Amino acid sequence: MTSRDYLTIDDFDVDGKTILVRVDLNTPMDMEGNILDDMRIKSHIPTVIDLEDAKVVLMAHQSRAGKNDFTTMKPHSQRMSQYLGKEVKYVDDIFGTYARSSIASMKKGDVILLENVRFYSEESITRPASEHSTTHMVRKLSPLIDIFLNDAFAVSHRSHLSIMGFTETLPTGAGRVMEKEISSLDRGVKGGERPCVFVLGGAKVDDSLTVAENVLSNGGADRVLVTGVVANVMLAASGVDIGSTNLKFIESQGYTDQIERGKAILAKFNGQIGLPIDVAFNDGGKRVEVHVSELPDGNLPINDIGLETIVSFSDEIKAAKTVVLNGPAGLSEVEPFALGTHEIIKAAVQSEYSIAGGGHISAEVRNLGYEDKFSHLSTGGGACIDYLAGAALPGIEALKTAATRYRLNR
Ligand code: 3PG
Ligand code: MG
């Protein structure tokens, strides 16, 4: 028995047991259904390997209803089979007769992947575990399953059926991805080796400011460096005139009120927030560097942090013992404006403990071939930022509740 407040594979005798594992295989796919990035698929292989003496039933989602890549799990099962070196059988049913008979006839060592769980619309209703646990999906599948594992950290910020429902009907624990996400992110958010620096960028300004407030109030971080749209909002909050185009962009994203919030944060955590000292404008696709004290009147968009900022942020990042990156420093998908993001990534891996989270920055980490250089590359986007912001993730809370119940009943 571990001393954690949730159970893991190590807490159960899995030999010969039928184990339902909620995984997050949600993957970028093109119009032909080809997988563009298989990081998430790969991530769950250790969990499946550790269950090799069990019968493993995988459940996952791909995209959302209405989107082009809302499709079946067949390509995922094929890719997973390749990584695992044995068949992951695709079953194009979720909890109907075919799914249930497939589960009932499994042998030790078998692995199946059920159909896209979001094909069933009740999956995506947000409600508590107690309500999800009485649904048809849970009632039909639970009698066939011995243990439920939630390994889908990246969707555990959603109180969805397959994340919550089985935690009330079955012995429940975390898979290896979930375990690693929680322990690795805790090392960043609850403070690991000092100094600890957070670099917050990207366009989700409200979430990033919540992360900044959380880690600076609870002492999790010593410094927060801001980049991306977050930096533009904070520059405006500090009294810099960032120009009408940049202000309009902030307004179009619904973040104008974040400028006031930014002022309060700067006043409260004076000296702990690092702002860019220069920026790169996008002048018809060309990179133009300007110091923030010399920003011209005009309408050019700020698309990256400037060179001097890159140098000073990089120095600070390299000197830190723990670094957490969330969100790109600029418009990283456009070549001249990926510079800030790339240099921040290169600096981060030189610190003792480095974490990166969020879809855009993870993509750039992989573009650079740096995925193995990070201490932890989170599989989560929204889930990662919510976790860093100190929010309780419903899927993780459900694991804790289930552990308490399990221990009481023994
Ligand atoms: C993700 O890709 O962020 C997770 O798989 C959750 O997907 P969602 O944002 O569509 O709920
Ligand atoms: Mg998402």
Short mmCIF file of C-alpha atoms and ligand atoms in Angstrom, two decimals:
data_model
loop_
_atom_site.label_atom_id
_atom_site.label_comp_id
_atom_site.label_asym_id
_atom_site.label_seq_id
_atom_site.Cartn_x
_atom_site.Cartn_y
_atom_site.Cartn_z
CA MET A 1 0.00 0.00 0.00
CA THR A 2 1.46 3.37 -0.93
CA SER A 3 1.14 6.41 1.30
CA ARG A 4 -0.36 8.44 -1.55
CA ASP A 5 -3.89 9.74 -1.32
CA TYR A 6 -4.81 7.76 -4.43
CA LEU A 7 -4.20 4.13 -5.35
CA THR A 8 -2.00 2.90 -8.19
CA ILE A 9 -1.45 -0.34 -10.09
CA ASP A 10 0.91 -1.38 -7.26
CA ASP A 11 -1.97 -1.44 -4.79
CA PHE A 12 -3.86 -4.14 -6.68
CA ASP A 13 -3.31 -7.77 -7.56
CA VAL A 14 -3.91 -7.43 -11.29
CA ASP A 15 -3.08 -11.01 -12.26
CA GLY A 16 -5.87 -12.36 -14.47
CA LYS A 17 -8.12 -9.42 -13.63
CA THR A 18 -10.17 -7.47 -16.16
CA ILE A 19 -9.06 -3.85 -15.94
CA LEU A 20 -10.81 -0.91 -17.54
CA VAL A 21 -8.28 1.84 -18.24
CA ARG A 22 -9.42 5.31 -19.28
CA VAL A 23 -6.58 6.65 -21.42
CA ASP A 24 -6.22 9.94 -23.32
CA LEU A 25 -5.37 9.11 -26.92
CA ASN A 26 -6.77 12.38 -28.29
CA THR A 27 -4.41 13.08 -31.16
CA PRO A 28 -4.02 15.63 -33.97
CA MET A 29 -5.21 13.95 -37.20
CA ASP A 30 -5.44 15.12 -40.81
CA MET A 31 -8.52 14.98 -43.04
CA GLU A 32 -7.63 11.44 -44.19
CA GLY A 33 -7.50 10.19 -40.60
CA ASN A 34 -3.72 9.97 -40.43
CA ILE A 35 -2.13 10.50 -37.04
CA LEU A 36 0.01 13.65 -37.01
CA ASP A 37 1.52 13.31 -33.54
CA ASP A 38 1.40 10.20 -31.40
CA MET A 39 2.85 11.49 -28.13
CA ARG A 40 -0.27 10.60 -26.16
CA ILE A 41 -0.59 7.14 -27.70
CA LYS A 42 3.03 6.38 -26.81
CA SER A 43 2.63 7.78 -23.31
CA HIS A 44 0.28 5.00 -22.17
CA ILE A 45 2.48 2.08 -23.26
CA PRO A 46 4.15 1.74 -19.79
CA THR A 47 0.72 1.41 -18.16
CA VAL A 48 -0.32 -1.37 -20.56
CA ILE A 49 3.01 -3.15 -20.09
CA ASP A 50 2.59 -3.09 -16.31
CA LEU A 51 -0.78 -4.80 -16.81
CA GLU A 52 0.57 -7.60 -18.99
CA ASP A 53 -0.82 -10.29 -16.67
CA ALA A 54 -4.30 -8.78 -16.81
CA LYS A 55 -7.02 -8.36 -19.42
CA VAL A 56 -6.85 -4.73 -20.46
CA VAL A 57 -9.86 -2.83 -21.76
CA LEU A 58 -8.87 0.62 -22.98
CA MET A 59 -11.40 3.42 -23.27
CA ALA A 60 -10.62 6.77 -24.91
CA HIS A 61 -11.93 9.71 -26.89
CA GLN A 62 -10.83 11.32 -30.14
CA SER A 63 -11.74 14.98 -30.63
CA ARG A 64 -15.29 16.26 -30.11
CA ALA A 65 -18.61 15.95 -31.94
CA GLY A 66 -18.75 18.37 -34.89
CA LYS A 67 -15.00 18.48 -35.55
CA ASN A 68 -13.28 17.03 -38.64
CA ASP A 69 -11.10 14.70 -36.61
CA PHE A 70 -13.99 13.28 -34.58
CA THR A 71 -13.38 9.73 -35.70
CA THR A 72 -12.99 6.10 -34.68
CA MET A 73 -10.21 4.69 -32.52
CA LYS A 74 -9.01 2.25 -35.18
CA PRO A 75 -5.85 4.21 -36.16
CA HIS A 76 -5.00 4.58 -32.47
CA SER A 77 -5.29 0.82 -31.91
CA GLN A 78 -2.98 0.16 -34.85
CA ARG A 79 -0.36 2.63 -33.66
CA MET A 80 -0.57 1.27 -30.14
CA SER A 81 -0.13 -2.30 -31.41
CA GLN A 82 3.09 -1.21 -33.13
CA TYR A 83 4.50 0.31 -29.95
CA LEU A 84 3.37 -2.54 -27.75
CA GLY A 85 4.57 -5.28 -30.10
CA LYS A 86 1.31 -7.16 -29.74
CA GLU A 87 -2.25 -6.69 -30.94
CA VAL A 88 -4.43 -4.01 -29.42
CA LYS A 89 -7.76 -5.18 -30.77
CA TYR A 90 -10.08 -2.42 -31.92
CA VAL A 91 -13.70 -3.07 -30.88
CA ASP A 92 -16.09 -0.69 -32.63
CA ASP A 93 -18.56 -0.56 -29.77
CA ILE A 94 -18.54 1.09 -26.34
CA PHE A 95 -20.88 -0.86 -24.06
CA GLY A 96 -23.28 -2.70 -26.38
CA THR A 97 -23.50 -6.46 -26.89
CA TYR A 98 -20.38 -6.59 -29.08
CA ALA A 99 -18.27 -4.66 -26.55
CA ARG A 100 -19.51 -6.78 -23.66
CA SER A 101 -19.03 -10.12 -25.39
CA SER A 102 -15.55 -9.01 -26.50
CA ILE A 103 -14.64 -8.21 -22.90
CA ALA A 104 -16.17 -11.40 -21.54
CA SER A 105 -14.15 -13.59 -23.93
CA MET A 106 -10.77 -11.93 -23.23
CA LYS A 107 -7.79 -13.98 -22.10
CA LYS A 108 -4.97 -12.97 -19.79
CA GLY A 109 -2.60 -10.70 -21.73
CA ASP A 110 -5.25 -9.50 -24.19
CA VAL A 111 -5.64 -5.78 -24.85
CA ILE A 112 -8.67 -4.22 -26.53
CA LEU A 113 -9.50 -0.62 -27.35
CA LEU A 114 -13.18 0.29 -27.30
CA GLU A 115 -14.77 2.80 -29.68
CA ASN A 116 -14.50 6.59 -29.25
CA VAL A 117 -16.37 7.10 -25.99
CA ARG A 118 -17.59 10.53 -27.15
CA PHE A 119 -19.70 8.79 -29.82
CA TYR A 120 -22.03 8.33 -26.84
CA SER A 121 -23.34 11.79 -26.06
CA GLU A 122 -23.85 11.19 -22.35
CA GLU A 123 -20.07 10.94 -22.03
CA SER A 124 -19.57 14.70 -22.36
CA ILE A 125 -22.14 15.85 -19.83
CA THR A 126 -20.45 17.60 -16.93
CA ARG A 127 -21.82 16.24 -13.67
CA PRO A 128 -20.63 14.61 -10.45
CA ALA A 129 -19.46 11.00 -10.11
CA SER A 130 -22.63 10.03 -8.21
CA GLU A 131 -24.77 10.93 -11.24
CA HIS A 132 -22.42 9.44 -13.84
CA SER A 133 -22.27 6.20 -11.87
CA THR A 134 -25.93 5.39 -12.52
CA THR A 135 -25.71 5.72 -16.32
CA HIS A 136 -26.23 2.81 -18.71
CA MET A 137 -22.57 2.78 -19.67
CA VAL A 138 -21.43 2.27 -16.09
CA ARG A 139 -24.20 -0.20 -15.25
CA LYS A 140 -23.57 -2.33 -18.33
CA LEU A 141 -19.77 -2.45 -18.12
CA SER A 142 -19.06 -2.53 -14.37
CA PRO A 143 -20.18 -6.17 -13.82
CA LEU A 144 -17.56 -7.30 -16.37
CA ILE A 145 -14.69 -5.30 -14.85
CA ASP A 146 -12.62 -5.89 -11.69
CA ILE A 147 -10.64 -2.65 -11.45
CA PHE A 148 -10.91 0.84 -13.01
CA LEU A 149 -7.78 2.88 -13.66
CA ASN A 150 -7.80 6.51 -14.71
CA ASP A 151 -4.68 7.15 -16.78
CA ALA A 152 -6.20 10.06 -18.71
CA PHE A 153 -4.64 13.00 -16.88
CA ALA A 154 -5.13 15.27 -19.92
CA VAL A 155 -8.93 15.07 -19.71
CA SER A 156 -9.22 14.82 -15.91
CA HIS A 157 -10.11 18.50 -15.67
CA ARG A 158 -13.48 17.47 -17.12
CA SER A 159 -16.12 15.84 -14.96
CA HIS A 160 -17.10 13.51 -17.81
CA LEU A 161 -18.75 10.11 -17.58
CA SER A 162 -15.79 7.83 -18.28
CA ILE A 163 -13.54 9.84 -15.98
CA MET A 164 -15.96 9.86 -13.04
CA GLY A 165 -18.63 7.16 -13.32
CA PHE A 166 -16.66 3.98 -12.66
CA THR A 167 -14.85 5.46 -9.65
CA GLU A 168 -18.01 4.86 -7.62
CA THR A 169 -18.72 1.32 -8.79
CA LEU A 170 -15.26 -0.29 -8.98
CA PRO A 171 -11.98 -0.42 -7.05
CA THR A 172 -10.19 2.54 -8.62
CA GLY A 173 -6.66 3.75 -9.05
CA ALA A 174 -4.31 5.80 -11.22
CA GLY A 175 -2.36 4.48 -14.21
CA ARG A 176 1.31 5.27 -14.79
CA VAL A 177 0.73 8.45 -16.83
CA MET A 178 -1.52 9.87 -14.11
CA GLU A 179 0.99 8.98 -11.41
CA LYS A 180 3.87 10.59 -13.29
CA GLU A 181 1.88 13.73 -14.09
CA ILE A 182 0.86 14.24 -10.47
CA SER A 183 4.29 13.62 -8.97
CA SER A 184 6.19 15.57 -11.63
CA LEU A 185 3.86 18.59 -11.67
CA ASP A 186 3.80 18.64 -7.86
CA ARG A 187 7.55 19.06 -7.93
CA GLY A 188 7.04 22.25 -9.94
CA VAL A 189 3.94 23.62 -8.33
CA LYS A 190 4.69 22.79 -4.70
CA GLY A 191 8.28 23.83 -5.05
CA GLY A 192 11.18 21.57 -5.85
CA GLU A 193 14.77 22.68 -5.88
CA ARG A 194 15.21 26.46 -5.61
CA PRO A 195 15.17 28.84 -7.29
CA CYS A 196 12.01 27.84 -9.15
CA VAL A 197 11.05 29.90 -12.21
CA PHE A 198 7.76 29.71 -14.11
CA VAL A 199 7.69 30.97 -17.70
CA LEU A 200 4.10 31.68 -18.67
CA GLY A 201 3.22 32.48 -22.27
CA GLY A 202 0.66 31.62 -24.89
CA ALA A 203 -2.76 33.16 -25.33
CA LYS A 204 -4.73 31.83 -22.35
CA VAL A 205 -4.12 34.96 -20.33
CA ASP A 206 -6.68 34.40 -17.58
CA ASP A 207 -5.42 30.87 -16.86
CA SER A 208 -1.80 32.01 -16.87
CA LEU A 209 -2.48 34.84 -14.44
CA THR A 210 -4.22 32.36 -12.15
CA VAL A 211 -1.13 30.14 -12.30
CA ALA A 212 1.08 33.17 -11.50
CA GLU A 213 -1.07 34.15 -8.51
CA ASN A 214 -1.16 30.59 -7.24
CA VAL A 215 2.55 29.84 -7.39
CA LEU A 216 3.63 33.23 -6.09
CA SER A 217 1.12 33.24 -3.20
CA ASN A 218 1.89 29.72 -2.05
CA GLY A 219 5.63 30.12 -2.49
CA GLY A 220 5.76 27.47 -5.22
CA ALA A 221 7.79 29.78 -7.47
CA ASP A 222 10.40 32.42 -6.81
CA ARG A 223 9.92 34.19 -10.13
CA VAL A 224 7.38 34.27 -12.95
CA LEU A 225 8.59 35.37 -16.37
CA VAL A 226 5.87 36.33 -18.83
CA THR A 227 5.95 35.94 -22.59
CA GLY A 228 3.42 35.64 -25.43
CA VAL A 229 0.06 37.39 -25.14
CA VAL A 230 0.39 37.13 -21.36
CA ALA A 231 3.40 39.47 -21.61
CA ASN A 232 1.50 41.95 -23.77
CA VAL A 233 -1.25 42.15 -21.15
CA MET A 234 1.30 42.56 -18.36
CA LEU A 235 3.24 45.20 -20.30
CA ALA A 236 -0.01 47.14 -20.72
CA ALA A 237 -0.67 46.66 -16.99
CA SER A 238 2.77 48.10 -16.22
CA GLY A 239 1.90 51.25 -18.19
CA VAL A 240 3.60 50.44 -21.51
CA ASP A 241 1.64 51.58 -24.57
CA ILE A 242 1.64 48.36 -26.61
CA GLY A 243 -0.27 49.95 -29.50
CA SER A 244 -3.82 49.73 -30.78
CA THR A 245 -3.40 46.48 -32.75
CA ASN A 246 -2.15 44.61 -29.71
CA LEU A 247 -4.80 46.12 -27.46
CA LYS A 248 -7.49 45.20 -29.99
CA PHE A 249 -6.22 41.65 -30.11
CA ILE A 250 -6.42 41.43 -26.32
CA GLU A 251 -9.95 42.82 -26.50
CA SER A 252 -10.96 40.34 -29.24
CA GLN A 253 -9.89 37.49 -26.95
CA GLY A 254 -11.99 38.91 -24.13
CA TYR A 255 -8.96 39.73 -21.98
CA THR A 256 -9.20 43.52 -21.58
CA ASP A 257 -10.20 43.08 -17.92
CA GLN A 258 -7.02 41.07 -17.37
CA ILE A 259 -5.01 44.31 -17.70
CA GLU A 260 -6.52 45.58 -14.41
CA ARG A 261 -5.91 42.20 -12.85
CA GLY A 262 -2.33 42.36 -14.08
CA LYS A 263 -1.85 45.71 -12.31
CA ALA A 264 -2.93 44.20 -9.02
CA ILE A 265 -0.60 41.23 -9.53
CA LEU A 266 2.34 43.52 -10.33
CA ALA A 267 1.62 45.60 -7.23
CA LYS A 268 1.36 42.54 -4.98
CA PHE A 269 4.31 40.57 -6.33
CA ASN A 270 6.56 43.47 -7.13
CA GLY A 271 9.95 42.17 -8.22
CA GLN A 272 8.83 38.58 -8.67
CA ILE A 273 7.39 39.09 -12.15
CA GLY A 274 9.77 39.42 -15.08
CA LEU A 275 8.48 41.44 -18.03
CA PRO A 276 10.06 41.57 -21.49
CA ILE A 277 12.43 44.50 -22.01
CA ASP A 278 12.10 44.29 -25.78
CA VAL A 279 9.71 42.72 -28.27
CA ALA A 280 9.64 41.56 -31.90
CA PHE A 281 7.06 43.15 -34.14
CA ASN A 282 5.70 41.40 -37.19
CA ASP A 283 6.24 43.82 -40.06
CA GLY A 284 4.82 42.01 -43.08
CA GLY A 285 6.37 38.74 -41.93
CA LYS A 286 9.68 40.35 -40.98
CA ARG A 287 10.99 40.40 -37.43
CA VAL A 288 11.58 43.93 -36.11
CA GLU A 289 13.16 44.26 -32.66
CA VAL A 290 12.15 47.22 -30.48
CA HIS A 291 12.87 48.11 -26.85
CA VAL A 292 9.66 48.48 -24.81
CA SER A 293 10.61 52.04 -23.86
CA GLU A 294 10.75 52.93 -27.56
CA LEU A 295 7.61 51.30 -28.93
CA PRO A 296 6.46 53.33 -31.93
CA ASP A 297 2.90 54.52 -32.37
CA GLY A 298 1.47 52.18 -34.87
CA ASN A 299 -0.36 49.07 -35.63
CA LEU A 300 2.17 46.30 -35.83
CA PRO A 301 1.46 43.13 -33.88
CA ILE A 302 3.95 42.01 -31.23
CA ASN A 303 4.64 38.38 -32.16
CA ASP A 304 7.59 37.41 -29.98
CA ILE A 305 9.82 38.52 -27.14
CA GLY A 306 12.91 40.45 -28.30
CA LEU A 307 16.55 39.36 -28.37
CA GLU A 308 17.61 41.17 -25.18
CA THR A 309 14.71 39.59 -23.33
CA ILE A 310 15.62 36.18 -24.73
CA VAL A 311 19.16 36.60 -23.37
CA SER A 312 18.13 37.84 -19.93
CA PHE A 313 15.27 35.32 -19.49
CA SER A 314 17.56 32.51 -20.67
CA ASP A 315 20.20 33.47 -18.09
CA GLU A 316 17.63 33.44 -15.34
CA ILE A 317 16.17 30.13 -16.52
CA LYS A 318 19.57 28.44 -16.74
CA ALA A 319 20.41 29.59 -13.20
CA ALA A 320 17.16 28.18 -11.83
CA LYS A 321 17.03 24.65 -10.41
CA THR A 322 13.37 24.10 -11.30
CA VAL A 323 11.77 25.53 -14.45
CA VAL A 324 8.15 25.22 -15.56
CA LEU A 325 7.20 26.30 -19.10
CA ASN A 326 3.59 26.79 -20.09
CA GLY A 327 2.61 28.39 -23.39
CA PRO A 328 4.81 29.61 -26.25
CA ALA A 329 6.74 32.92 -26.07
CA GLY A 330 5.36 34.09 -29.41
CA LEU A 331 3.74 33.04 -32.65
CA SER A 332 5.81 29.86 -32.64
CA GLU A 333 4.14 28.34 -35.70
CA VAL A 334 5.56 31.15 -37.87
CA GLU A 335 9.30 30.75 -38.39
CA PRO A 336 10.82 34.14 -37.49
CA PHE A 337 8.63 34.33 -34.38
CA ALA A 338 9.50 30.87 -33.02
CA LEU A 339 12.88 32.17 -31.87
CA GLY A 340 11.82 33.19 -28.36
CA THR A 341 10.02 29.89 -27.73
CA HIS A 342 12.94 27.84 -29.04
CA GLU A 343 15.57 29.68 -27.02
CA ILE A 344 13.46 29.45 -23.83
CA ILE A 345 13.13 25.70 -24.40
CA LYS A 346 16.88 25.35 -24.93
CA ALA A 347 17.57 27.28 -21.72
CA ALA A 348 15.01 25.32 -19.71
CA VAL A 349 16.58 21.92 -20.37
CA GLN A 350 19.84 23.19 -18.84
CA SER A 351 18.25 23.61 -15.43
CA GLU A 352 18.15 20.68 -13.03
CA TYR A 353 14.44 19.98 -13.25
CA SER A 354 12.44 21.10 -16.28
CA ILE A 355 8.73 20.77 -16.97
CA ALA A 356 6.83 21.81 -20.11
CA GLY A 357 3.08 21.67 -20.55
CA GLY A 358 0.47 22.66 -23.10
CA GLY A 359 -0.05 21.69 -26.71
CA HIS A 360 1.84 24.48 -28.49
CA ILE A 361 4.98 24.36 -26.43
CA SER A 362 5.05 20.55 -26.49
CA ALA A 363 4.84 20.68 -30.28
CA GLU A 364 7.87 23.01 -30.38
CA VAL A 365 9.75 20.78 -27.93
CA ARG A 366 9.20 17.91 -30.35
CA ASN A 367 10.07 20.05 -33.39
CA LEU A 368 13.42 20.68 -31.75
CA GLY A 369 13.80 16.99 -30.90
CA TYR A 370 14.06 17.89 -27.21
CA GLU A 371 11.36 15.60 -25.81
CA ASP A 372 13.84 13.44 -23.91
CA LYS A 373 15.74 16.43 -22.55
CA PHE A 374 12.87 17.60 -20.32
CA SER A 375 12.48 16.07 -16.88
CA HIS A 376 8.75 16.05 -17.56
CA LEU A 377 6.76 16.83 -20.68
CA SER A 378 3.13 16.98 -19.64
CA THR A 379 0.51 15.24 -21.78
CA GLY A 380 -2.00 17.85 -20.63
CA GLY A 381 -3.13 21.12 -22.12
CA GLY A 382 -6.05 22.49 -20.11
CA ALA A 383 -5.52 19.87 -17.43
CA CYS A 384 -1.89 20.86 -16.97
CA ILE A 385 -2.61 24.57 -16.67
CA ASP A 386 -5.50 23.92 -14.26
CA TYR A 387 -3.25 21.72 -12.14
CA LEU A 388 -0.48 24.32 -12.07
CA ALA A 389 -3.07 26.94 -11.15
CA GLY A 390 -3.87 24.94 -8.05
CA ALA A 391 -7.34 23.89 -9.20
CA ALA A 392 -8.73 20.57 -8.02
CA LEU A 393 -9.14 18.35 -11.09
CA PRO A 394 -12.40 16.37 -10.85
CA GLY A 395 -10.78 13.18 -12.17
CA ILE A 396 -8.01 13.34 -9.56
CA GLU A 397 -10.40 14.22 -6.74
CA ALA A 398 -12.46 11.17 -7.71
CA LEU A 399 -9.33 9.01 -7.40
CA LYS A 400 -8.81 10.28 -3.85
CA THR A 401 -12.43 9.67 -2.87
CA ALA A 402 -12.25 6.17 -4.32
CA ALA A 403 -9.03 5.43 -2.41
CA THR A 404 -10.60 6.49 0.89
CA ARG A 405 -13.62 4.29 0.23
CA TYR A 406 -11.43 1.34 -0.78
CA ARG A 407 -9.24 1.57 2.30
CA LEU A 408 -12.27 1.87 4.61
CA ASN A 409 -13.84 -1.22 3.14
CA ARG A 410 -10.84 -3.46 3.57
C1 3PG B 1 -7.23 17.50 -24.78
O1 3PG B 1 -6.80 17.19 -25.87
O2 3PG B 1 -7.08 18.62 -24.28
C2 3PG B 1 -7.91 16.45 -23.96
O3 3PG B 1 -7.91 15.22 -24.62
C3 3PG B 1 -9.30 16.89 -23.64
O4 3PG B 1 -9.98 17.10 -24.84
P1 3PG B 1 -11.09 18.23 -24.89
O5 3PG B 1 -10.38 19.53 -24.69
O6 3PG B 1 -11.74 18.08 -26.23
O7 3PG B 1 -12.06 17.94 -23.77
MG MG B 2 -8.31 20.69 -24.86
#
